[in-house]
Coordinates of C-alpha atoms in Angstrom, one line a residue:
X60 CA -42.8 -81.9 -27.0
X61 CA -43.7 -80.2 -29.9
X62 CA -43.1 -76.9 -31.0
X63 CA -46.0 -75.8 -30.2
X64 CA -46.8 -77.3 -26.9
X65 CA -43.2 -76.0 -25.6
X66 CA -44.2 -72.1 -26.9
X67 CA -47.2 -72.5 -25.2
X68 CA -45.7 -73.9 -21.6
X69 CA -43.5 -70.9 -22.0
X70 CA -46.1 -68.4 -22.7
X71 CA -48.1 -69.9 -19.4
X72 CA -44.6 -69.4 -17.3
X73 CA -44.8 -66.2 -17.8
X74 CA -47.8 -65.4 -17.2
X75 CA -47.9 -67.3 -13.9
X76 CA -44.6 -65.9 -12.9
X77 CA -46.2 -62.0 -13.3
X78 CA -49.6 -62.8 -11.3
X79 CA -47.7 -64.5 -8.9
X80 CA -45.4 -62.4 -7.8
X81 CA -47.1 -59.6 -8.8
X82 CA -49.6 -60.4 -6.7
X83 CA -47.6 -61.4 -3.4
X84 CA -45.6 -58.2 -3.9
X85 CA -48.6 -56.1 -4.1
X86 CA -49.7 -57.0 -0.6
X87 CA -46.9 -57.5 1.3
X88 CA -46.7 -54.0 0.3
X89 CA -50.4 -53.3 1.1
X90 CA -49.6 -54.6 4.1
X91 CA -46.2 -53.4 5.6
X92 CA -46.7 -49.4 4.3
X93 CA -50.3 -50.5 6.5
X94 CA -48.3 -51.9 9.7
X95 CA -46.1 -48.7 8.8
X96 CA -49.1 -46.2 9.2
X97 CA -50.5 -48.0 12.4
X98 CA -46.8 -48.4 14.3
X99 CA -46.7 -44.6 13.5
X100 CA -49.8 -43.4 15.1
X101 CA -49.8 -45.9 18.3
X102 CA -45.7 -44.1 18.7
X103 CA -46.5 -40.8 18.3
X104 CA -45.1 -40.5 15.4
X105 CA -47.0 -39.1 12.9
X106 CA -48.5 -35.8 13.4
X107 CA -52.1 -36.5 13.9
X108 CA -51.2 -38.6 17.2
X109 CA -48.5 -36.3 18.4
X110 CA -51.4 -33.6 18.1
X111 CA -53.8 -35.8 19.8
X112 CA -51.2 -36.4 22.6
X113 CA -52.2 -34.3 25.8
X114 CA -49.2 -34.7 27.4
X115 CA -46.2 -32.3 26.9
X116 CA -44.1 -34.0 28.8
X117 CA -44.9 -37.6 27.8
X118 CA -44.9 -35.9 24.2
X119 CA -40.7 -34.7 25.0
X120 CA -40.3 -38.0 26.4
X121 CA -41.8 -40.6 23.8
X122 CA -40.5 -38.7 21.3
X123 CA -36.5 -39.0 22.4
X124 CA -37.6 -42.9 23.5
X125 CA -39.2 -43.8 21.0
X126 CA -36.7 -44.4 18.0
X127 CA -33.8 -45.3 20.7
X128 CA -35.8 -48.3 21.8
X129 CA -36.2 -48.7 18.2
X130 CA -32.5 -48.0 17.0
X131 CA -31.5 -50.6 19.8
X132 CA -34.4 -53.1 18.4
X133 CA -32.8 -52.7 15.0
X134 CA -29.0 -53.2 15.9
X135 CA -30.0 -56.4 17.7
X136 CA -32.2 -58.1 15.0
X137 CA -28.9 -57.2 12.6
X138 CA -26.9 -59.9 14.8
X139 CA -29.4 -62.3 13.3
X140 CA -28.3 -60.9 9.6
X141 CA -26.5 -62.8 7.6
X142 CA -23.8 -60.7 6.8
X143 CA -25.6 -58.4 10.1
X144 CA -26.8 -55.8 7.8
X145 CA -30.3 -54.8 6.0
X146 CA -30.6 -55.4 2.3
X147 CA -32.1 -53.0 0.1
X148 CA -32.0 -51.9 -3.5
X149 CA -28.2 -52.9 -3.9
X150 CA -28.1 -56.2 -3.2
X151 CA -31.7 -56.5 -5.2
X152 CA -29.2 -55.4 -8.1
X153 CA -26.4 -57.7 -7.6
X154 CA -28.3 -60.6 -7.3
X155 CA -29.8 -60.1 -10.4
X156 CA -26.6 -60.1 -12.4
X157 CA -25.0 -62.5 -10.6
X158 CA -26.9 -65.0 -8.5
X159 CA -29.9 -66.5 -11.5
X160 CA -31.8 -64.0 -8.9
X161 CA -32.0 -66.2 -6.2
X162 CA -32.7 -63.8 -3.3
X163 CA -32.1 -65.7 0.5
X164 CA -35.5 -65.4 1.9
X165 CA -33.9 -65.2 5.1
X166 CA -32.2 -62.0 4.7
X167 CA -34.8 -60.6 2.4
X168 CA -37.6 -61.1 6.0
X169 CA -35.0 -59.8 8.2
X170 CA -34.6 -56.6 5.9
X171 CA -38.1 -55.8 5.8
X172 CA -38.6 -56.5 10.0
X173 CA -36.4 -54.5 10.7
X174 CA -36.9 -51.9 8.0
X175 CA -40.6 -52.3 9.1
X176 CA -39.7 -51.2 13.6
X177 CA -37.3 -48.5 12.1
X178 CA -39.8 -46.6 9.9
X179 CA -42.3 -47.3 13.0
X180 CA -40.5 -46.0 15.2
X181 CA -39.8 -42.4 13.4
X182 CA -36.8 -43.0 12.2
X183 CA -35.3 -40.9 9.2
X184 CA -35.3 -43.0 6.3
X185 CA -37.7 -44.2 3.0
X186 CA -39.7 -47.7 2.7
X187 CA -39.8 -48.1 -0.9
X188 CA -36.4 -49.5 -1.1
X189 CA -37.6 -51.7 1.4
X190 CA -40.8 -52.4 -0.6
X191 CA -38.4 -53.0 -3.6
X192 CA -36.6 -55.4 -1.4
X193 CA -39.4 -57.6 0.0
X194 CA -41.3 -57.6 -3.3
X195 CA -38.0 -59.0 -5.3
X196 CA -38.1 -61.9 -2.9
X197 CA -40.7 -62.8 -3.4
X198 CA -40.4 -62.7 -6.7
X199 CA -37.0 -64.4 -6.3
X200 CA -39.1 -67.4 -4.6
X201 CA -42.1 -67.3 -7.3
X202 CA -39.9 -68.1 -9.4
X203 CA -38.1 -71.1 -8.5
X204 CA -41.2 -73.5 -9.4
X205 CA -38.8 -73.4 -12.7
X206 CA -35.0 -74.3 -10.8
X207 CA -33.8 -75.3 -14.5
X208 CA -34.0 -71.2 -15.5
X209 CA -31.8 -68.7 -15.3
X210 CA -33.6 -66.0 -16.4
X211 CA -37.2 -66.9 -14.9
X212 CA -35.0 -66.1 -11.4
X213 CA -34.2 -62.5 -13.0
X214 CA -37.1 -62.1 -14.0
X215 CA -38.3 -63.0 -10.9
X216 CA -36.7 -60.2 -9.0
X217 CA -37.8 -57.9 -11.6
X218 CA -41.3 -58.6 -11.3
X219 CA -41.2 -58.3 -7.7
X220 CA -39.8 -55.7 -7.7
X221 CA -41.9 -53.9 -10.8
X222 CA -45.5 -54.4 -9.0
X223 CA -44.0 -53.3 -5.4
X224 CA -43.6 -50.3 -7.0
X225 CA -46.5 -50.0 -8.8
X226 CA -48.6 -50.3 -5.9
X227 CA -46.3 -47.9 -3.9
X228 CA -46.9 -45.3 -6.1
X229 CA -50.8 -46.6 -7.9
X230 CA -48.2 -46.1 -10.9
X231 CA -47.6 -49.6 -12.7
X232 CA -45.3 -47.8 -16.3
X233 CA -43.1 -46.2 -13.8
X234 CA -43.1 -49.6 -11.8
X235 CA -42.2 -51.6 -15.8
X236 CA -39.5 -49.0 -16.2
X237 CA -38.2 -49.0 -12.5
X238 CA -37.9 -52.5 -13.2
X239 CA -35.1 -52.5 -16.3
X240 CA -34.0 -49.2 -15.8
X241 CA -31.7 -49.6 -12.5
X242 CA -32.1 -53.4 -11.9
X243 CA -32.2 -55.0 -14.8
X244 CA -30.7 -52.7 -16.8
X245 CA -32.0 -54.0 -19.8
X246 CA -35.4 -54.4 -22.0
X247 CA -35.4 -57.8 -23.6
X248 CA -38.9 -59.2 -24.2
X249 CA -39.2 -62.0 -22.0
X250 CA -38.3 -60.3 -19.2
X251 CA -40.4 -57.2 -20.1
X252 CA -43.7 -59.0 -20.5
X253 CA -43.5 -61.0 -17.4
X254 CA -42.6 -58.0 -15.2
X255 CA -45.4 -56.2 -17.5
X256 CA -47.9 -58.2 -15.9
X257 CA -46.6 -58.4 -12.3
X258 CA -46.5 -53.8 -12.6
X259 CA -50.6 -54.7 -14.1
X260 CA -51.5 -57.2 -11.1
X261 CA -50.1 -54.9 -8.9
X262 CA -51.9 -51.5 -9.6
X263 CA -55.1 -53.5 -10.2
X264 CA -54.9 -54.1 -6.0
X265 CA -53.8 -50.9 -5.0
X266 CA -56.3 -48.8 -6.8
X267 CA -58.9 -51.2 -8.1
X268 CA -59.3 -53.6 -5.4
X269 CA -58.3 -51.6 -2.1
X270 CA -58.7 -47.9 -3.6
X271 CA -55.6 -46.9 -2.3
X272 CA -55.3 -43.1 -2.3
X273 CA -52.3 -41.8 -4.4
X274 CA -49.1 -39.9 -2.6
X275 CA -49.9 -36.9 -3.6
X276 CA -52.7 -34.9 -5.1
X277 CA -51.8 -31.9 -7.8
X278 CA -54.7 -30.2 -9.5
X279 CA -54.8 -28.9 -12.3
X280 CA -51.8 -26.1 -12.9
X281 CA -49.5 -25.4 -15.8
X282 CA -46.7 -23.3 -16.8
X283 CA -47.4 -19.6 -16.8
X284 CA -44.5 -18.4 -19.0
X285 CA -41.7 -19.6 -21.1
X286 CA -38.8 -17.5 -18.9
X287 CA -40.5 -21.0 -16.5
X288 CA -38.3 -23.2 -18.1
X289 CA -34.7 -22.1 -17.3
X290 CA -36.3 -21.8 -14.1
X291 CA -36.4 -25.6 -14.5
X292 CA -33.5 -25.7 -15.6
X293 CA -31.6 -24.3 -13.2
X294 CA -33.6 -26.6 -10.1
X295 CA -32.5 -29.7 -12.3
X296 CA -28.3 -28.5 -11.7
X297 CA -29.2 -27.0 -8.2
X298 CA -31.2 -30.5 -7.9
X299 CA -27.8 -32.4 -8.5
X300 CA -26.1 -30.4 -6.4
X301 CA -28.6 -31.5 -2.4
X302 CA -28.7 -35.2 -4.0
X303 CA -25.5 -35.0 -4.2
X304 CA -24.6 -33.6 -0.8
X305 CA -27.4 -35.9 -0.1
X306 CA -25.5 -39.4 -0.5
X307 CA -22.6 -37.8 0.4
X308 CA -23.9 -37.5 3.8
X309 CA -25.4 -41.0 3.9
X310 CA -21.6 -42.5 2.6
X311 CA -19.3 -39.6 5.2
X312 CA -22.0 -40.8 8.1
X313 CA -21.6 -44.2 7.4
X314 CA -18.0 -44.1 7.8
X315 CA -18.1 -41.9 10.4
X316 CA -20.3 -45.0 12.0
X317 CA -17.9 -47.3 11.7
X318 CA -14.8 -45.5 13.4
X319 CA -16.7 -45.3 16.6
X320 CA -15.1 -47.4 19.2
X321 CA -18.8 -48.9 20.3
X322 CA -20.5 -52.4 19.7
X323 CA -22.4 -52.2 16.3
X324 CA -25.7 -52.8 17.8
X325 CA -25.6 -49.8 19.7
X326 CA -25.2 -47.6 17.3
X327 CA -29.1 -47.4 15.9
X328 CA -29.9 -46.7 19.2
X329 CA -27.8 -43.7 19.3
X330 CA -28.8 -42.2 16.2
X331 CA -32.7 -42.7 17.6
X332 CA -32.2 -40.7 20.8
X333 CA -30.1 -38.4 18.6
X334 CA -32.8 -37.9 15.9
X335 CA -35.5 -38.0 18.7
X336 CA -33.2 -35.0 20.6
X337 CA -33.4 -32.8 17.2
X338 CA -37.4 -33.7 16.4
X339 CA -38.7 -32.4 19.7
X340 CA -38.2 -28.7 17.8
X341 CA -38.3 -30.5 13.6
X342 CA -41.2 -33.3 14.5
X343 CA -40.9 -33.8 11.1
X344 CA -38.2 -34.6 9.9
X345 CA -39.4 -37.9 11.9
X346 CA -40.3 -40.6 9.7
X347 CA -41.4 -41.0 5.9
X348 CA -42.7 -37.1 6.5
X349 CA -45.8 -38.1 3.8
X350 CA -48.0 -34.9 5.6
X351 CA -44.8 -32.9 5.3
X352 CA -44.4 -33.8 1.6
X353 CA -47.8 -33.2 0.5
X354 CA -48.4 -30.1 2.1
X355 CA -45.1 -28.5 0.2
X356 CA -46.8 -28.7 -3.0
X357 CA -49.3 -26.2 -1.4
X358 CA -48.5 -22.1 -2.0
X359 CA -48.0 -20.8 1.8
X360 CA -47.8 -23.6 3.5
X361 CA -44.7 -23.6 5.1
X362 CA -42.4 -20.3 4.7
X363 CA -38.4 -20.1 3.4
X364 CA -37.2 -20.5 5.9
X365 CA -39.0 -23.5 7.6
X366 CA -38.8 -24.9 3.8
X367 CA -34.3 -24.2 4.6
X368 CA -34.0 -25.2 8.1
X369 CA -35.9 -29.2 7.1
X370 CA -34.9 -29.3 4.4
X371 CA -30.8 -29.7 5.7
X372 CA -32.7 -31.1 8.9
X373 CA -33.4 -34.0 6.8
X374 CA -30.5 -34.2 4.8
X375 CA -28.6 -34.6 8.3
X376 CA -31.2 -36.9 10.0
X377 CA -31.2 -39.2 7.3
X378 CA -27.6 -39.4 6.7
X379 CA -27.3 -40.4 10.8
X380 CA -30.4 -42.7 10.8
X381 CA -28.9 -44.4 7.5
X382 CA -25.6 -44.4 8.5
X383 CA -25.3 -45.5 11.7
X384 CA -27.5 -48.9 10.7
X385 CA -31.5 -47.8 11.3
X386 CA -33.0 -50.0 8.1
X387 CA -34.3 -48.5 4.9
X388 CA -34.5 -46.9 1.9
X389 CA -33.1 -43.5 0.4
X390 CA -35.9 -43.5 -1.8
X391 CA -38.8 -41.4 -0.1
X392 CA -36.3 -38.9 2.2
X393 CA -35.0 -37.9 -0.7
X394 CA -38.9 -37.2 -2.5
X395 CA -39.0 -35.2 0.8
X396 CA -35.2 -33.2 0.1
X397 CA -36.1 -32.7 -3.3
X398 CA -39.7 -31.0 -3.2
X399 CA -38.4 -28.6 -0.4
X400 CA -35.8 -27.9 -2.1
X401 CA -38.0 -27.4 -5.7
X402 CA -40.8 -25.1 -3.2
X403 CA -37.7 -23.2 -1.5
X404 CA -36.7 -22.9 -5.2
X405 CA -40.6 -21.5 -6.3
X406 CA -40.4 -19.3 -3.1
X407 CA -37.4 -17.5 -5.3
X408 CA -39.1 -17.5 -8.6
X409 CA -41.8 -15.0 -6.9
X410 CA -39.6 -12.8 -6.0
X411 CA -38.4 -13.0 -9.4
X412 CA -41.7 -13.6 -12.1
X413 CA -44.4 -12.2 -9.4
X414 CA -47.9 -13.2 -10.6
X415 CA -45.7 -14.5 -13.9
X416 CA -44.9 -17.7 -11.3
X417 CA -46.8 -20.8 -12.2
X418 CA -48.2 -22.5 -9.1
X419 CA -45.7 -23.7 -6.7
X420 CA -46.6 -27.1 -6.9
X421 CA -45.3 -27.3 -10.7
X422 CA -41.4 -26.2 -8.9
X423 CA -42.0 -28.3 -5.8
X424 CA -42.8 -31.6 -8.1
X425 CA -39.4 -30.5 -10.2
X426 CA -37.4 -30.3 -7.8
X427 CA -38.2 -33.2 -6.2
X428 CA -37.8 -35.7 -9.3
X429 CA -34.4 -33.5 -10.0
X430 CA -33.3 -34.9 -6.9
X431 CA -34.6 -38.4 -6.3
X432 CA -33.8 -39.8 -9.7
X433 CA -30.6 -38.4 -9.5
X434 CA -30.2 -40.4 -6.1
X435 CA -31.5 -43.9 -7.3
X436 CA -30.3 -43.6 -11.0
X437 CA -33.4 -43.7 -13.1
X438 CA -34.8 -40.6 -14.3
X439 CA -37.3 -42.1 -17.2
X440 CA -38.9 -44.1 -13.4
X441 CA -39.0 -40.6 -11.9
X442 CA -41.0 -38.7 -14.8
X443 CA -43.4 -40.8 -15.2
X444 CA -44.1 -41.7 -11.5
X445 CA -45.1 -37.5 -11.9
X446 CA -47.3 -38.2 -14.7
X447 CA -49.1 -41.1 -14.0
X448 CA -49.0 -39.9 -10.5
X449 CA -50.7 -36.2 -11.6
X450 CA -51.5 -37.3 -15.0
X451 CA -50.3 -33.3 -16.3
X452 CA -48.8 -33.0 -19.7
X453 CA -47.1 -29.4 -18.8
X454 CA -46.0 -30.5 -15.6
X455 CA -44.1 -34.2 -16.9
X456 CA -42.6 -31.3 -18.8
X457 CA -41.6 -29.5 -17.0
X458 CA -40.2 -31.9 -14.5
X459 CA -38.6 -34.2 -18.0
X460 CA -36.5 -30.9 -18.0
X461 CA -35.4 -30.5 -14.3
X462 CA -34.8 -34.5 -14.5
X463 CA -32.0 -34.3 -17.6
X464 CA -30.0 -31.0 -16.5
X465 CA -30.3 -32.8 -13.1
X466 CA -29.0 -36.0 -14.4
X467 CA -26.3 -35.0 -16.5
X468 CA -24.5 -33.1 -14.0
X469 CA -24.6 -35.5 -10.6
X470 CA -23.2 -38.2 -12.7
X471 CA -19.9 -36.4 -13.7
X472 CA -19.7 -35.4 -10.1
X473 CA -20.9 -38.3 -8.6
X474 CA -22.3 -41.3 -10.0
X475 CA -25.4 -42.6 -11.2
X476 CA -26.3 -43.4 -8.8
X477 CA -25.9 -44.2 -4.7
X478 CA -26.8 -47.9 -5.2
X479 CA -23.8 -48.2 -7.9
X480 CA -21.1 -46.7 -5.3
X481 CA -22.0 -48.5 -2.5
X482 CA -22.4 -51.6 -5.0
X483 CA -18.8 -50.3 -6.3
X484 CA -17.7 -50.3 -2.7
X485 CA -18.8 -54.3 -2.5
X486 CA -16.6 -54.9 -5.4
X487 CA -19.3 -54.7 -7.8
X488 CA -18.6 -51.7 -10.5
X489 CA -21.6 -51.4 -12.9
X490 CA -19.7 -48.7 -14.2
X491 CA -17.6 -50.4 -17.0
X492 CA -20.6 -52.2 -18.1
X493 CA -22.3 -55.5 -17.2
X494 CA -19.9 -57.5 -18.9
X495 CA -16.8 -56.3 -16.6
X496 CA -18.8 -56.3 -13.4
X497 CA -19.8 -60.2 -14.0
X498 CA -16.4 -61.5 -14.8
X499 CA -14.3 -59.4 -11.9
X500 CA -16.6 -61.6 -9.7
X501 CA -16.7 -65.0 -11.1
X502 CA -13.5 -66.6 -9.9
X503 CA -11.1 -68.6 -12.7
X504 CA -11.7 -72.0 -10.5
X505 CA -14.6 -73.6 -13.1
X506 CA -11.9 -73.0 -15.3
X507 CA -9.4 -74.8 -13.2
X508 CA -7.7 -78.5 -14.9
X509 CA -5.6 -80.7 -13.3
X510 CA -4.4 -81.9 -16.9
X511 CA -0.8 -80.6 -16.5
X512 CA 2.5 -83.0 -16.2
X513 CA 3.4 -82.6 -12.1
X514 CA 7.3 -83.3 -11.2
X515 CA 9.6 -84.1 -8.2
X516 CA 12.4 -81.7 -7.8
X517 CA 14.3 -84.8 -7.6
X518 CA 13.2 -85.9 -11.5
X519 CA 16.3 -85.9 -13.5
X520 CA 16.3 -83.8 -16.6
X521 CA 16.6 -86.8 -19.3
X522 CA 13.5 -87.7 -17.9
X523 CA 11.0 -84.9 -17.2
X524 CA 12.3 -84.4 -20.8
X525 CA 11.1 -87.8 -22.1
X526 CA 7.8 -87.4 -19.9
X527 CA 7.3 -83.9 -21.8
X528 CA 7.6 -85.1 -25.0
X529 CA 5.2 -88.2 -23.9
X530 CA 2.3 -85.6 -22.5
X531 CA 2.9 -83.6 -25.4
X532 CA 4.6 -80.8 -23.3
X533 CA 6.3 -78.2 -23.8
X534 CA 5.7 -77.1 -19.5
X535 CA 6.2 -78.9 -16.4
X536 CA 5.8 -77.9 -13.2
X537 CA 7.7 -78.7 -10.0
X538 CA 6.1 -79.8 -7.2
X539 CA 7.2 -81.4 -3.3
X540 CA 6.1 -83.7 -1.7
X541 CA 3.8 -81.2 0.1
X542 CA 2.1 -80.1 -3.4
X543 CA 4.1 -76.6 -3.3
X544 CA 5.2 -75.2 -6.4
X545 CA 8.7 -74.4 -6.8
X546 CA 9.0 -73.8 -10.6
X547 CA 8.6 -74.5 -14.4
X548 CA 10.8 -76.3 -17.1
X549 CA 10.2 -75.6 -20.4
X550 CA 10.9 -78.4 -23.2
X551 CA 13.2 -76.3 -25.4
X552 CA 15.4 -75.4 -21.7
X553 CA 15.6 -79.3 -21.2
X554 CA 17.4 -79.6 -25.0
X555 CA 19.4 -77.5 -24.3
X556 CA 20.5 -78.6 -20.8
X557 CA 20.6 -82.4 -22.7
X558 CA 23.2 -80.9 -25.8
X559 CA 25.5 -79.3 -23.3
X560 CA 28.3 -79.8 -21.2
X561 CA 26.5 -80.4 -17.8
X562 CA 24.7 -82.9 -19.3
X563 CA 26.2 -86.2 -16.9
X564 CA 26.6 -83.9 -14.2
X565 CA 24.0 -85.4 -12.4
X566 CA 21.6 -82.2 -12.0
X567 CA 18.2 -82.6 -11.2
X568 CA 15.1 -80.3 -12.2
X569 CA 14.8 -78.2 -9.1
X570 CA 18.3 -77.0 -10.2
X571 CA 16.2 -75.9 -13.3
X572 CA 12.8 -74.9 -12.4
X573 CA 12.6 -71.3 -12.7
X574 CA 8.8 -69.1 -10.9
X575 CA 6.3 -67.9 -13.2
X576 CA 6.0 -64.8 -14.2
X577 CA 2.9 -65.4 -13.6
X578 CA 0.6 -66.7 -11.1
X579 CA -2.2 -66.9 -10.2
X580 CA -4.2 -67.7 -6.9
X581 CA -7.8 -69.3 -5.7
X582 CA -11.1 -67.2 -6.1
X583 CA -9.5 -65.0 -8.7
X584 CA -11.9 -63.6 -10.9
X585 CA -12.2 -63.4 -14.8
X586 CA -11.5 -60.2 -15.0
X587 CA -8.2 -60.0 -13.4
X588 CA -6.7 -63.5 -15.1
X589 CA -7.4 -61.5 -18.5
X590 CA -5.5 -58.6 -17.2
X591 CA -2.6 -60.6 -16.3
X592 CA -2.4 -62.3 -19.4
X593 CA -2.0 -59.5 -21.2
X594 CA 1.8 -60.2 -22.3
X595 CA 0.9 -63.9 -21.1
X596 CA 3.2 -66.6 -23.9
X597 CA 3.0 -70.1 -22.8
X598 CA 0.9 -72.9 -22.8
X599 CA -0.8 -72.7 -19.2
X600 CA -0.6 -70.5 -15.8
X601 CA -0.2 -72.9 -12.6
X602 CA -3.5 -71.8 -9.9
X603 CA -1.7 -71.5 -5.9
X604 CA -4.0 -71.8 -3.0
X605 CA -2.4 -68.9 -1.9
X606 CA 0.8 -67.1 -2.1
X607 CA 1.8 -67.8 1.3
X608 CA 1.8 -71.8 1.2
X609 CA 2.7 -71.8 -2.6
X610 CA 0.1 -75.6 -2.7
X611 CA -0.2 -75.9 -6.5
X612 CA -4.2 -77.0 -7.2
X613 CA -3.8 -77.0 -10.6
X614 CA -3.5 -74.8 -14.0
X615 CA -5.4 -72.9 -16.2
X616 CA -4.9 -72.9 -20.3
X617 CA -5.1 -69.3 -21.8
X618 CA -8.4 -71.0 -24.2
X619 CA -10.1 -71.7 -21.2
X620 CA -10.0 -67.9 -19.9
X621 CA -11.0 -66.9 -23.2
X622 CA -14.0 -69.2 -23.0
X623 CA -15.0 -68.3 -19.8
X624 CA -15.1 -64.6 -21.5
X625 CA -17.0 -65.8 -24.3
X626 CA -19.5 -68.2 -22.0
X627 CA -20.1 -64.8 -20.0
X628 CA -21.0 -62.6 -22.6
X629 CA -23.4 -65.5 -24.2
X630 CA -25.1 -65.5 -21.0
X631 CA -25.4 -61.7 -20.3
X632 CA -25.9 -61.1 -24.4
X633 CA -28.6 -64.0 -24.4
X634 CA -30.2 -62.4 -21.1
X635 CA -30.5 -59.1 -22.7
X636 CA -32.1 -60.0 -26.6
X637 CA -33.7 -62.6 -26.4
X638 CA -37.7 -62.2 -27.1
X639 CA -39.1 -65.5 -24.8

């Protein structure tokens, strides 16, 4: 194939991937959101359906029983998941960096189903994480038409996630940046092109074809006084602490749930019942809280004490639901928690500034992005969501100030995001860089060699020396009849023994062998091997099946570990910097 034809085919593949992944993810996102809204109306979760319920006693029963029943269904569905848990954004990130963008379809669709049940039954969880995961799963499936391209799978994951976010927020630029900032962690043109196409398709489907309304509307507002920018800085700092409290509450609830001596399937049901009891007095903690979020940007919609109560209750409810096994995201609750915090800060600012205080919407949205950006580790995405939703430069500028200070503080006291902390707990630490994280999960097994000199324990030293000379090696490995490693003999030691007084004593290599100071085991990561080889001097390192049985599988050479490192670096740099 000529170069021009190959280039045309590559461009066509990029366009097709973006269009197909974007359309699939966008339609799936719209269908998911509509089904959640329908279930909320049927099951008396939404404020409108609760207002029209009629019998107050029946409403109390439904408030408790619906989340509990939803939790029971979710707990049972988890038993059919590949690893018995719902998947979300951390799994997208992991797949994008480690698995060639191949996300298991079964886990993706079952996670979407459990999230649908959770959100439909009123659990205090988010919908944007499940939407991003479902979109990424569909993007991964769309990319499989080109099975020989690693980057195509990774780009497919980014396309699906970007289209889902663009559809959900009517914000295509934010969707593009989200895919690069949170998922891929790089901005290569090769990935940027299809992701841009996919996000644009998502926006067109949501905004033009289906004419879906934005998440919230803000009238034309502006910052009245320059001193208010100091307030936006303080909102950013306070939002960081709120975000850290929220994230730590989720992690603590997860540890508490694991410590409970109950069957895993019953824990979401327990959380659902507790949520229902609390919702009798504070129904706004049920579900996504979209209506509460929209009212919080209106002056005097909530009294300060109501804002404070809802803020605390929403953090506790979300931590309980996610920690105890409900499927859903942390993004939507963070939006509501942040907007409640910002509105509360705005109420406080009114006592200080009086008529000089700007509209409450500015404070509410600054709080929203300050908390949310720290939770998901996406400051640029948060700023762009505000700008695309409101088209208001003053508001975006104020939000930008809050986001900057929130992320500076939360990064120091918690980490880049909740997703990164969850990944680190699972052994994938991006804080040290993508290179190390990938090396830390790639095993040395692929670089194992059986090209070594094996000696039986009964081999005489003279024969061992002859074999090493013949094989042009400096080291031989003594292995018994069952394949267990007994030790290593070195050529210079054999020569010294032959020249010594015991040359004719009838000794065997078993008597001369010494265990190596450095021994690897199967499945050890390339990074761990590199760290272990810091002071290594020798020809090769024996690799055992495990330390207990000691069966020798082969050896790895120092050059092989260096090659593994170079291969990983080459793959990573090619993915990050390639333009086409």
